[in-house]
Coordinates of C-alpha atoms and ligand atoms in Angstrom, one line a residue:
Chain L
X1 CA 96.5 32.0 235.3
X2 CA 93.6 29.4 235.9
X3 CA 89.9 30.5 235.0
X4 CA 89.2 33.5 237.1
X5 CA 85.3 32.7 236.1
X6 CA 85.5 29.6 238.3
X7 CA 86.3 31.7 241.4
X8 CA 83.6 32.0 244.3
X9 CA 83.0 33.6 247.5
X10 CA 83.2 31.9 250.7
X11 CA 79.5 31.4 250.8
X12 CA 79.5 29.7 247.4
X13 CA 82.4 28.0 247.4
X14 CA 81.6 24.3 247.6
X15 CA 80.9 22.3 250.4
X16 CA 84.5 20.9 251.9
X17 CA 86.0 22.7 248.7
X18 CA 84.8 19.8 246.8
X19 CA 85.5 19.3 243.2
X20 CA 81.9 18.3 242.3
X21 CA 82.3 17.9 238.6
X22 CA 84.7 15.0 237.4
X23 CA 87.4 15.6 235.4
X24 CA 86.9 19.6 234.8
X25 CA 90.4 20.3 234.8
X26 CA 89.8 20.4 231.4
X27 CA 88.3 23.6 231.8
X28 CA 91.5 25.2 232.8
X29 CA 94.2 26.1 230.6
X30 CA 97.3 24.5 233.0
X31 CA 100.1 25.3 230.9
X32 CA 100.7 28.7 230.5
X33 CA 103.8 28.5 233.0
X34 CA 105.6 26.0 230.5
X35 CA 109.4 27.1 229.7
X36 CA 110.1 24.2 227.3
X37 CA 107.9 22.5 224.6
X38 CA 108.5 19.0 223.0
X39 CA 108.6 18.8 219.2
X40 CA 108.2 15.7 217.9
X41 CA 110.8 14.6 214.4
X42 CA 108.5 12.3 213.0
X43 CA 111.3 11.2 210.9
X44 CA 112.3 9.5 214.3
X45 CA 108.8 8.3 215.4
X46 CA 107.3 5.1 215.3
X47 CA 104.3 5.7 217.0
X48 CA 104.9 3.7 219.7
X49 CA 102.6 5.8 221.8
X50 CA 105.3 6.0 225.3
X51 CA 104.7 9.8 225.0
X52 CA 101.3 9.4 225.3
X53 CA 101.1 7.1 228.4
X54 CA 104.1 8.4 230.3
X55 CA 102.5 12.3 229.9
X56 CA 101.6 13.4 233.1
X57 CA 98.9 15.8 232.1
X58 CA 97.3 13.5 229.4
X59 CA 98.3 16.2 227.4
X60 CA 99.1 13.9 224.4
X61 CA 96.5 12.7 221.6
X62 CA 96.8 10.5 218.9
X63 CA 96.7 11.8 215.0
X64 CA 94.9 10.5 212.3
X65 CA 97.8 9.8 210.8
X66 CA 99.0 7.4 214.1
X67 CA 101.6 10.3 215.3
X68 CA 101.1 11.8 218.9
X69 CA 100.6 15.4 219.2
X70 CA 100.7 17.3 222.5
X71 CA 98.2 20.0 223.4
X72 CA 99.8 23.0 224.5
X73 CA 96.7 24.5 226.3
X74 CA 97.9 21.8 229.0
X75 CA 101.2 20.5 228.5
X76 CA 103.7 21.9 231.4
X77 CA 107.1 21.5 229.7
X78 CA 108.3 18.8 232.1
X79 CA 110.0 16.7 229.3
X80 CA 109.2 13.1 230.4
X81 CA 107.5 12.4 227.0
X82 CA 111.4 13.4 225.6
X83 CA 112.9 10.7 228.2
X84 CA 110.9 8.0 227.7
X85 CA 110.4 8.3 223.9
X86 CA 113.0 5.0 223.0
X87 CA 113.6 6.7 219.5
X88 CA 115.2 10.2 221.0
X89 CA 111.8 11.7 218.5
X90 CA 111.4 14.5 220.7
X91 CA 113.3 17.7 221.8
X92 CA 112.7 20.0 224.6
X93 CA 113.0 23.7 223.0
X94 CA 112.7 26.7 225.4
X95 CA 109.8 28.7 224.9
X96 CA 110.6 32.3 223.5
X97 CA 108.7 35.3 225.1
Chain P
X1 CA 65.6 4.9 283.3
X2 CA 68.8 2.4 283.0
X3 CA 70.5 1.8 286.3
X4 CA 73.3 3.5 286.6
X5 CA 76.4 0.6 287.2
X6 CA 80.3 1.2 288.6
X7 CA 82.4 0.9 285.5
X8 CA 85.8 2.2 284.4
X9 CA 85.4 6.0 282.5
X10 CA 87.4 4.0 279.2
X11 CA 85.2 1.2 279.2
X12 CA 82.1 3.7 279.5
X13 CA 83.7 5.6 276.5
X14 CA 84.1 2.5 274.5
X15 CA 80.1 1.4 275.2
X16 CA 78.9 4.7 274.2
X17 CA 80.9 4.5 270.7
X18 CA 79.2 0.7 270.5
X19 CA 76.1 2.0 271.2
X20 CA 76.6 5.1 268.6
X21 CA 76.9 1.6 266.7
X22 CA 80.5 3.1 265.1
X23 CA 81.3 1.7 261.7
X24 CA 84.8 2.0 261.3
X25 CA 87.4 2.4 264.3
X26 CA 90.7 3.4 263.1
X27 CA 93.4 3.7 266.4
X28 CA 96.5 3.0 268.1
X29 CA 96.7 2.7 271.1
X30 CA 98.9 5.2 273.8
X31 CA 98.5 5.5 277.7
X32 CA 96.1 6.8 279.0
X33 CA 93.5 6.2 276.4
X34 CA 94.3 2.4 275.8
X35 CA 91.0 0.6 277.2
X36 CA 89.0 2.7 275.2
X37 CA 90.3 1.4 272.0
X38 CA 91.2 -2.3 273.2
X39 CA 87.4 -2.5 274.6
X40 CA 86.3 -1.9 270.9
X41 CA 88.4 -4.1 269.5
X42 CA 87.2 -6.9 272.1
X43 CA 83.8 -5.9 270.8
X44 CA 84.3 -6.1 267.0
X45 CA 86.2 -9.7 267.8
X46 CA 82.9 -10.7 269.6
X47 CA 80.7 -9.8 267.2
X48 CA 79.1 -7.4 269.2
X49 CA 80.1 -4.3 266.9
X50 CA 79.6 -4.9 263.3
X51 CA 82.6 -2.4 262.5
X52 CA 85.8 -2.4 260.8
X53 CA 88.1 -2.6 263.7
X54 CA 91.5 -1.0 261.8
X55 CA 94.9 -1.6 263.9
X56 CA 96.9 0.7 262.3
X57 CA 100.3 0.9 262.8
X58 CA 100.9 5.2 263.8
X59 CA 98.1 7.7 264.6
X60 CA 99.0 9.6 261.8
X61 CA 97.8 6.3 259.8
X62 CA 94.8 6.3 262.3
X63 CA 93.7 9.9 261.7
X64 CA 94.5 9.2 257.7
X65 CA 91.9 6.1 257.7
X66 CA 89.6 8.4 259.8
X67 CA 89.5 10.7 256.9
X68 CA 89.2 7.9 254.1
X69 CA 86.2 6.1 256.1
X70 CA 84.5 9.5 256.8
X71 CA 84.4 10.4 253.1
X72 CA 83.1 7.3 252.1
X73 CA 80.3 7.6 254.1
X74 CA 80.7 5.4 257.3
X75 CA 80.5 6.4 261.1
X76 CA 83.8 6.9 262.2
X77 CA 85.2 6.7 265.7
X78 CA 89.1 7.0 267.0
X79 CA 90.9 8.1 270.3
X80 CA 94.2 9.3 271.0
X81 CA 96.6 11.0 273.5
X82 CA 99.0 13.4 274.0
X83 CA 102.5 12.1 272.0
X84 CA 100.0 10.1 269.5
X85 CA 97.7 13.3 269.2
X86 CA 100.5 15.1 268.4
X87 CA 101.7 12.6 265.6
X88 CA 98.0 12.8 264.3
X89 CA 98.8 16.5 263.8
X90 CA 99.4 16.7 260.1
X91 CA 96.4 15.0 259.6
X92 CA 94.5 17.0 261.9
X93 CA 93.4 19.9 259.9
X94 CA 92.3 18.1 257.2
X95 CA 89.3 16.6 258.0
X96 CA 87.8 19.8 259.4
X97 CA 87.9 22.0 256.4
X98 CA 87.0 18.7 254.4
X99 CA 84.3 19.0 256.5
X100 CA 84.3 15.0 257.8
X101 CA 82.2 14.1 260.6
X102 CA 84.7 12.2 262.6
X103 CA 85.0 11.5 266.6
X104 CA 88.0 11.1 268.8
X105 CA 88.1 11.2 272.5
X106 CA 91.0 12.6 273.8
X107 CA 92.3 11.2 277.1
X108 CA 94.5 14.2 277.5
X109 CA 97.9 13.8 279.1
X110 CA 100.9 15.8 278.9
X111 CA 103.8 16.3 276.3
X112 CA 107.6 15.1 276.2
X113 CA 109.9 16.0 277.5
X114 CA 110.2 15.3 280.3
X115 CA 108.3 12.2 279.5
X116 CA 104.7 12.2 281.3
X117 CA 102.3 9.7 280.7
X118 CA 100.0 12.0 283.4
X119 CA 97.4 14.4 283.0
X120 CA 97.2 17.8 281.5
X121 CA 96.0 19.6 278.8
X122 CA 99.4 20.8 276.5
X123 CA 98.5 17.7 274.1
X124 CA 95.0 19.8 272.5
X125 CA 96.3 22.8 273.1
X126 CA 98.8 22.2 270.9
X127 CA 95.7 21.0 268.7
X128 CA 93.7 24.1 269.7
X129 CA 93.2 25.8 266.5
X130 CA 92.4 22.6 264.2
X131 CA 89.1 23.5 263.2
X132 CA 87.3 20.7 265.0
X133 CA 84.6 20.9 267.8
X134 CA 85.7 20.4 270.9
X135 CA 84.1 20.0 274.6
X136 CA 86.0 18.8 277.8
X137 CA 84.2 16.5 280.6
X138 CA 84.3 17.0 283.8
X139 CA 83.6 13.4 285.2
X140 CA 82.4 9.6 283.4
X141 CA 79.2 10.3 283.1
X142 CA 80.0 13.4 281.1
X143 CA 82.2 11.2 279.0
X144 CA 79.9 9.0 278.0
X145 CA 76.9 11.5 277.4
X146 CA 79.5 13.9 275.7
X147 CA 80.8 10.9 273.2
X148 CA 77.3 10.5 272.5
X149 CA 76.5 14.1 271.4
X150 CA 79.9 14.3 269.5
X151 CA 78.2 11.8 267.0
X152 CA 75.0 13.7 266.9
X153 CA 76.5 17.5 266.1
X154 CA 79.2 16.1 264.0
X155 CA 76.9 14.7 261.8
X156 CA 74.1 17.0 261.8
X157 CA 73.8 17.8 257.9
X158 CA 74.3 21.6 258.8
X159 CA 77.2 21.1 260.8
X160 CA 79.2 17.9 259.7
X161 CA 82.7 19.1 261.2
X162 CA 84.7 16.5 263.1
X163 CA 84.6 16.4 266.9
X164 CA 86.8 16.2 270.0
X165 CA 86.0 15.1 273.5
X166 CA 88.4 15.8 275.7
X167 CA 88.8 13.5 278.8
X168 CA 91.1 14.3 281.6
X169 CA 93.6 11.2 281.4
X170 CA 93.8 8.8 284.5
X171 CA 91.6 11.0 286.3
X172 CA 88.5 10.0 284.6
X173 CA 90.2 8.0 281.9
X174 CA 91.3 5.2 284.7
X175 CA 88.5 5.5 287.6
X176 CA 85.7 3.9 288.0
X177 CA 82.3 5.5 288.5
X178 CA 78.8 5.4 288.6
X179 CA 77.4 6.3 284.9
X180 CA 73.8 5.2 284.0
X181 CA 74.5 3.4 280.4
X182 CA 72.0 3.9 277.8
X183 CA 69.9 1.2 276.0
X184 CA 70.5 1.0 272.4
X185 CA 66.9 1.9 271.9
X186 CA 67.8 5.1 274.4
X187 CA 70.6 5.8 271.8
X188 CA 68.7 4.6 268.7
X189 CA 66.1 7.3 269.6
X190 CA 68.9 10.2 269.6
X191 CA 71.3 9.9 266.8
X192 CA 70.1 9.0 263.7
X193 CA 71.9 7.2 261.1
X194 CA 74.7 8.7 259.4
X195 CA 73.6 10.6 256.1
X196 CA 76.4 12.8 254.8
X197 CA 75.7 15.3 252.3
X198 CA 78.5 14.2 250.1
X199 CA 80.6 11.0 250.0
X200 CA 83.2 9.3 248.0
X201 CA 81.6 7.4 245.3
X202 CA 82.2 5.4 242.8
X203 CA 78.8 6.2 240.9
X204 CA 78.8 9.8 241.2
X205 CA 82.8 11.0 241.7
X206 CA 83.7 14.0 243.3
X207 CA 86.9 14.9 244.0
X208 CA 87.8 15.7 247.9
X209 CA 91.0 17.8 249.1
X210 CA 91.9 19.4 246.3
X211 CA 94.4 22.0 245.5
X212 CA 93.2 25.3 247.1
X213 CA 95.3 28.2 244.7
X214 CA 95.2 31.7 246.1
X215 CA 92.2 32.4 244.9
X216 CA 90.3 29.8 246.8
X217 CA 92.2 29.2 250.0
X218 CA 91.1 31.9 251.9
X219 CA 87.4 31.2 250.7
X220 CA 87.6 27.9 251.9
X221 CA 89.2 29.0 255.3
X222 CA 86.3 31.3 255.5
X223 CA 83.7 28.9 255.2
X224 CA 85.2 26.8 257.5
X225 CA 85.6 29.2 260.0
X226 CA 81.7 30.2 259.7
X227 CA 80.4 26.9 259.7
X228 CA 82.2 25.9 263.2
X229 CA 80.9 29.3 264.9
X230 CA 77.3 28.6 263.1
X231 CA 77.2 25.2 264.7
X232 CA 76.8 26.5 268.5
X233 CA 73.1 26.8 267.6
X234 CA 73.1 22.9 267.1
X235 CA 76.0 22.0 269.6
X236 CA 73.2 23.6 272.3
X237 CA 70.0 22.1 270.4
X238 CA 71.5 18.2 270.7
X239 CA 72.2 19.1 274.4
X240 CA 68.7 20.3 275.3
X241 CA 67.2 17.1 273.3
X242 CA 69.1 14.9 275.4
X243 CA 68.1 16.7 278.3
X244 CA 64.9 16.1 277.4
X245 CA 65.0 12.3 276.9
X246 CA 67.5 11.5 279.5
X247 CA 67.4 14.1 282.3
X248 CA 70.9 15.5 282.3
X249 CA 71.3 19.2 281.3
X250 CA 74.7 20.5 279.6
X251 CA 75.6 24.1 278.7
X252 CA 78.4 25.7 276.8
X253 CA 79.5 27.1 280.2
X254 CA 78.7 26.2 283.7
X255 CA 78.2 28.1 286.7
X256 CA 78.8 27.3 290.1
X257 CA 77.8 29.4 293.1
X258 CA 78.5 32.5 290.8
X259 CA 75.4 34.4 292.5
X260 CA 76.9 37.4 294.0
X261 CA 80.7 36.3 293.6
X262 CA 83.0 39.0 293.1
X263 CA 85.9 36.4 292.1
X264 CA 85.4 33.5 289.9
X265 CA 87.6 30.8 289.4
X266 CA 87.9 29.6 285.8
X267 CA 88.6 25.3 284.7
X268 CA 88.0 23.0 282.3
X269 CA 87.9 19.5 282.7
X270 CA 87.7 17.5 285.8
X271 CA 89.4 20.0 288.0
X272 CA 86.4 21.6 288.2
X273 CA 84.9 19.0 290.5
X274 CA 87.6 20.0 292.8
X275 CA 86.8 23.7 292.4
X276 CA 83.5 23.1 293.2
X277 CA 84.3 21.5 296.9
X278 CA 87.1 24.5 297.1
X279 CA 84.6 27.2 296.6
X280 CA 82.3 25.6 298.9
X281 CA 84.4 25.6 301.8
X282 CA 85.5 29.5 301.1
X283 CA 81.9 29.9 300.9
X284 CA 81.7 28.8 304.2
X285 CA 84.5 31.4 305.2
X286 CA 82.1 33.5 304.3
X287 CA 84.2 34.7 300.8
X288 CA 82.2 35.6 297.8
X289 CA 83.7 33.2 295.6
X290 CA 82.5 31.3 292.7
X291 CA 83.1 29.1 289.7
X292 CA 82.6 28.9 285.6
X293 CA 83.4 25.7 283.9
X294 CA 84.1 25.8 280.2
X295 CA 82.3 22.9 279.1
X296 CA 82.5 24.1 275.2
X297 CA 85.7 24.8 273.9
X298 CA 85.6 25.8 270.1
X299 CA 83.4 27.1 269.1
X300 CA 84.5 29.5 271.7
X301 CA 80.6 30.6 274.0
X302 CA 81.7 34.3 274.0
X303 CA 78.3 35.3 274.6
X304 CA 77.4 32.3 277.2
X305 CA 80.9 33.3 279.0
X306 CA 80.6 37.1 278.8
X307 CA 76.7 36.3 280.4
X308 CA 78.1 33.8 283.2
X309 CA 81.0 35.8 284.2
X310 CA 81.2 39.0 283.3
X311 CA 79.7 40.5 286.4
X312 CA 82.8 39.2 288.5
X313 CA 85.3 41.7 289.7
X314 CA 88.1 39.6 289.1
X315 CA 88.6 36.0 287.4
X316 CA 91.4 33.6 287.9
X317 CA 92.1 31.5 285.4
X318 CA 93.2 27.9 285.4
X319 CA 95.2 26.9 282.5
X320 CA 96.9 23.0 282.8
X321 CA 99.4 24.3 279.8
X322 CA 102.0 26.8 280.2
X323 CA 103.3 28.1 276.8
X324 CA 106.9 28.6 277.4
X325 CA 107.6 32.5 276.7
X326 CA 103.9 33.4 276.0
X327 CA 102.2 36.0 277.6
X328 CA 99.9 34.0 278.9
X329 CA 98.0 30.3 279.0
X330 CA 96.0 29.6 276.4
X331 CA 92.3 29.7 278.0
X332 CA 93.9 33.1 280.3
X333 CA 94.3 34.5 276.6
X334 CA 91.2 33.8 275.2
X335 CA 89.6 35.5 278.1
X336 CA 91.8 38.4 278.2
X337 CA 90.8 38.6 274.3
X338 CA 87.0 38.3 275.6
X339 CA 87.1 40.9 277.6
X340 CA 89.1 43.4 276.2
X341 CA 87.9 47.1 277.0
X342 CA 84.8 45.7 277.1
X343 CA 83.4 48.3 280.1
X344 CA 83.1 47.1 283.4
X345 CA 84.7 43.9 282.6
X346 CA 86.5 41.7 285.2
X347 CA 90.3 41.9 285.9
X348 CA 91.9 38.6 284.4
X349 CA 94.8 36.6 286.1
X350 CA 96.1 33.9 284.7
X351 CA 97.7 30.8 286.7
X352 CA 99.0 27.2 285.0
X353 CA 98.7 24.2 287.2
X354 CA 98.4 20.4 287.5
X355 CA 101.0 19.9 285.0
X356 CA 101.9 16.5 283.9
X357 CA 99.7 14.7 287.0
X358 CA 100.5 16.8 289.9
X359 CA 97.0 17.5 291.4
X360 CA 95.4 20.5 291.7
X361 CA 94.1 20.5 295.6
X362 CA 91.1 22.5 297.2
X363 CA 94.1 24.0 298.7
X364 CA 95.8 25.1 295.6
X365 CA 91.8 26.4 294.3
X366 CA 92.7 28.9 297.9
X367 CA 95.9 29.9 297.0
X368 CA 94.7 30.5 293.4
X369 CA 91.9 32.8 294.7
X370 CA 94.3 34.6 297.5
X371 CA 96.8 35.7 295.1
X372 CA 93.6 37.1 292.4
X373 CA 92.5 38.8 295.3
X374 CA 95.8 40.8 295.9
X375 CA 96.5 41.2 292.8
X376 CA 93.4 43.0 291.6
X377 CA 94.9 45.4 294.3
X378 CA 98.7 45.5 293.2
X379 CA 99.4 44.5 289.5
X380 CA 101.9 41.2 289.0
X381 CA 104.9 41.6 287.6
X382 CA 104.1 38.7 285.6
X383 CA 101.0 38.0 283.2
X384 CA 100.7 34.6 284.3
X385 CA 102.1 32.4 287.4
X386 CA 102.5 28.8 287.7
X387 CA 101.1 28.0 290.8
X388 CA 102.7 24.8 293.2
X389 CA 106.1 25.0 291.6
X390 CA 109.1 24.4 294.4
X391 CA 111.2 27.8 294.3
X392 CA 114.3 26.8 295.0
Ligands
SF4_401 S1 107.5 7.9 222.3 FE1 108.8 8.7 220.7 S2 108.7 7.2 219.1 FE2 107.0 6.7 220.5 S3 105.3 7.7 219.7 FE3 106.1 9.2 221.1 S4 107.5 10.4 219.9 FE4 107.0 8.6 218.7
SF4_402 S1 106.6 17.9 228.3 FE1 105.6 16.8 229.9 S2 103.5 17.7 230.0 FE2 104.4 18.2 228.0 S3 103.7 16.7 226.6 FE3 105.7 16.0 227.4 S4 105.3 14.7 229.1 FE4 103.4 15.9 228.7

């Protein structure tokens, strides 16, 4: 569920239900309704960094050691990072639970 | 005072959105409201409105511009009709909750099919519950007075909702008439520049339309919804102001010979003028018969209506829309909702005419008030009656 502590009343809600503060979506954990996660071989990787620029959510980030890790808080399971990765690196395994 | 000059109701409309000295102008054009738009486009060619003139190629793009150029901060004007107005629908709701200070005059004119490029009002009813202000004119220099206002409620910081003036298509969209045109000092002196609360940009981004979730939609609805009724108060105070610097006086709603009436016909729009010479010559007759004009439309004047008409025995109302398969028109409904078991409260009838052009005569108005009259004695067997229709 989004953050139930952002939620306000009609006479606090924003004016034109304007998002006021850029880029907050980071305050919301948005992928809690994922049914399939990517995990990465890095056997296969080369660090290309496709993953990380086809991601719709931003989700990915980049390692120290030059791999690209996906945050699970927000990714939403869609697999594009698996479709686009040019070295099949990453699998799309159902979430258990 | 400015002389008052014989000029075409469009060409009036299209001076008063100069003179409001309109920044962007996003349209397309559609009988009956084409001079409007075309006049503004001469203008921007000339040089004599510094605007973005923006010939878009639908009125959903129109309405879609409107909404960009309103964000970012810039006076924004537009017009539309009937099979265009409806095209803008999608679009429509948008701006109002986003709370985008737009105008559009409406030359309203009926719906396909049949086609109809004549006058009625089934193009904003259709639109009726869009969450914009909206006020119907009754003759040009309503029109041009009422375009004028639009700019100054919309953007009144506590009201900043978009705003509709509707104009009765060919009937005042096409005519010429007498209308004393403002200076631009005139109009300088009543609407203030545009300062919106919020706007698009680039230093300081906010985010605009956003996903509503559950758990914000109905919030959003809601504040919406009180912001519209809250800005009567305004709607009323911009009226008075220009009353005061110009002479003319508007109310939500309108009297005429109500004094004593025991039925009361009920318009909008420029039938009323028509009204007014029917219900003077039953006067004459010697029948207690009057007249209120709906000059504000949403916010819905509940109070101002109940207090001009709610000592009448009966009321006939006048809807120019007939919803196929409802109970009743639209405006006959609102009323009906008005009134309902409020004590001592008027018996409603509810009549559609002047459909797609066909006039509404001072005859007709007779009819109109001769059938209310028997029927407050012997119940319809319908809720509503289209009045003029060939029976055979
Ligand atoms: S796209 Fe594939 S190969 Fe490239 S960095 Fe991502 S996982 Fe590695
Ligand atoms: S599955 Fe989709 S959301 Fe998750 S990391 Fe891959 S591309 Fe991003």
């Amino acid at each position: 569920m989004a953050n139930t502590d952002a939620i306000v009343g009609w006479k606090t809600i924003t004016f034109g239900c304007h998002v006021m503060e850029p880029g907050n979506s980071v305050n919301f954990r948005t992928g809690d309704w994922r049914s399939q996660r990517p995990v990465l071989d890095k056997e296969k990787c080369i660090k290309c960094g496709m993953c990380w620029i086809f991601c719709p959510d931003m989700a990915y980030t980049q390692t120290e050691e030059g791999y690209f890790e996906a945050d699970m808080e927000y990714c939403k399971g869609c697999g594009i990072c698996a479709h686009e990765c040019p070295k099949d690196a990453i699998e799309m395994v159902t979430e258990e639970g | 005072m400015a002389k008052r000059v014989g000029i075409e109701v469009s060409i009036a409309i299209a001076e008063a959105a100069k003179l409001a000295r309109s920044e962007v102008i996003p349209a397309y054009p559609i009988t009956p409201q084409t001079h409007i738009v075309e006049h503004l486009s001469e203008f921007v060619a000339s040089g004599e409105l510094d605007a973005e003139f923006i010939p878009v190629e639908s009125e959903h793009a129109a309405m879609s511009c409107c909404c960009g150029s309103s964000a970012a901060g810039a006076r924004t004007f537009t017009s539309s009709s009937s099979q265009g107005l409806s095209l803008m629908s999608e679009i429509l709701y948008i701006p109002s909750t986003m709370r985008l200070p737009i105008v559009m005059v409406v030359a309203n004119r009926a719906l396909s099919a049949p086609i109809s490029i004549w006058n009625d009002h089934q193009d904003i009813m259709v639109q009726r519950d869009i969450g914009w202000i909206q006020t119907f004119a009754e003759n040009g220099q309503e029109a041009f007075d009422l375009t004028l206002h639009a700019f100054r409620v919309a953007e009144d910081r506590r009201v900043s909702l978009p705003m509709i003036v509707n104009i009765d298509g060919f009937t005042l969209s096409h005519v010429i008439e007498p209308i004393e045109i403002l200076s631009q000092e005139e109009v300088d002196g009543y609407l203030p520049p545009f300062k919106p609360r919020y706007k698009l940009d680039p230093k300081k981004p906010i985010t605009m339309g956003p996903v509503g979730i559950p758990e914000v939609y109905t919030e959003a609805k809601m504040a919406h919804s009180e912001a519209i009724k809250a800005s009567k108060r305004v709607i009323i105070k911009a009226w008075q102001e220009f009353a005061d610097m110009f002479g003319r006086q508007y109310n939500p709603v309108e009297t005429y010979r109500c004094e004593d009436a025991d039925v009361m016909l009920v318009t909008m729009g420029s039938i009323s003028e028509t009204a007014m010479t029917a219900v003077d010559k039953m006067r004459e007759a010697g029948q207690q018969v009057g007249l209120v004009r709906i000059r504000l439309w949403r916010p819905f004047p509940s109070q101002e209506f109940r207090r001009a008409a709610g000592k009448a025995k009966v009321l006939a109302v006048i809807d120019r829309c007939l919803p196929p398969g409802a109970v009743c028109g639209p405006v006959g409904a609102e009323l009906r909702s008005l009134f309902y078991k409020v004590p001592g409260s008027p018996k409603i009838f509810s009549f559609v005419a002047g459909l797609g052009g066909r006039d509404v005569t001072v005859e007709r108005f007779e009819e109109i008030v001769d059938k209310a009259r028997a029927y407050a004695k012997k119940r319809p067997r319908e809720l509503f009656e289209v009045i003029g229709v060939r029976e055979k």
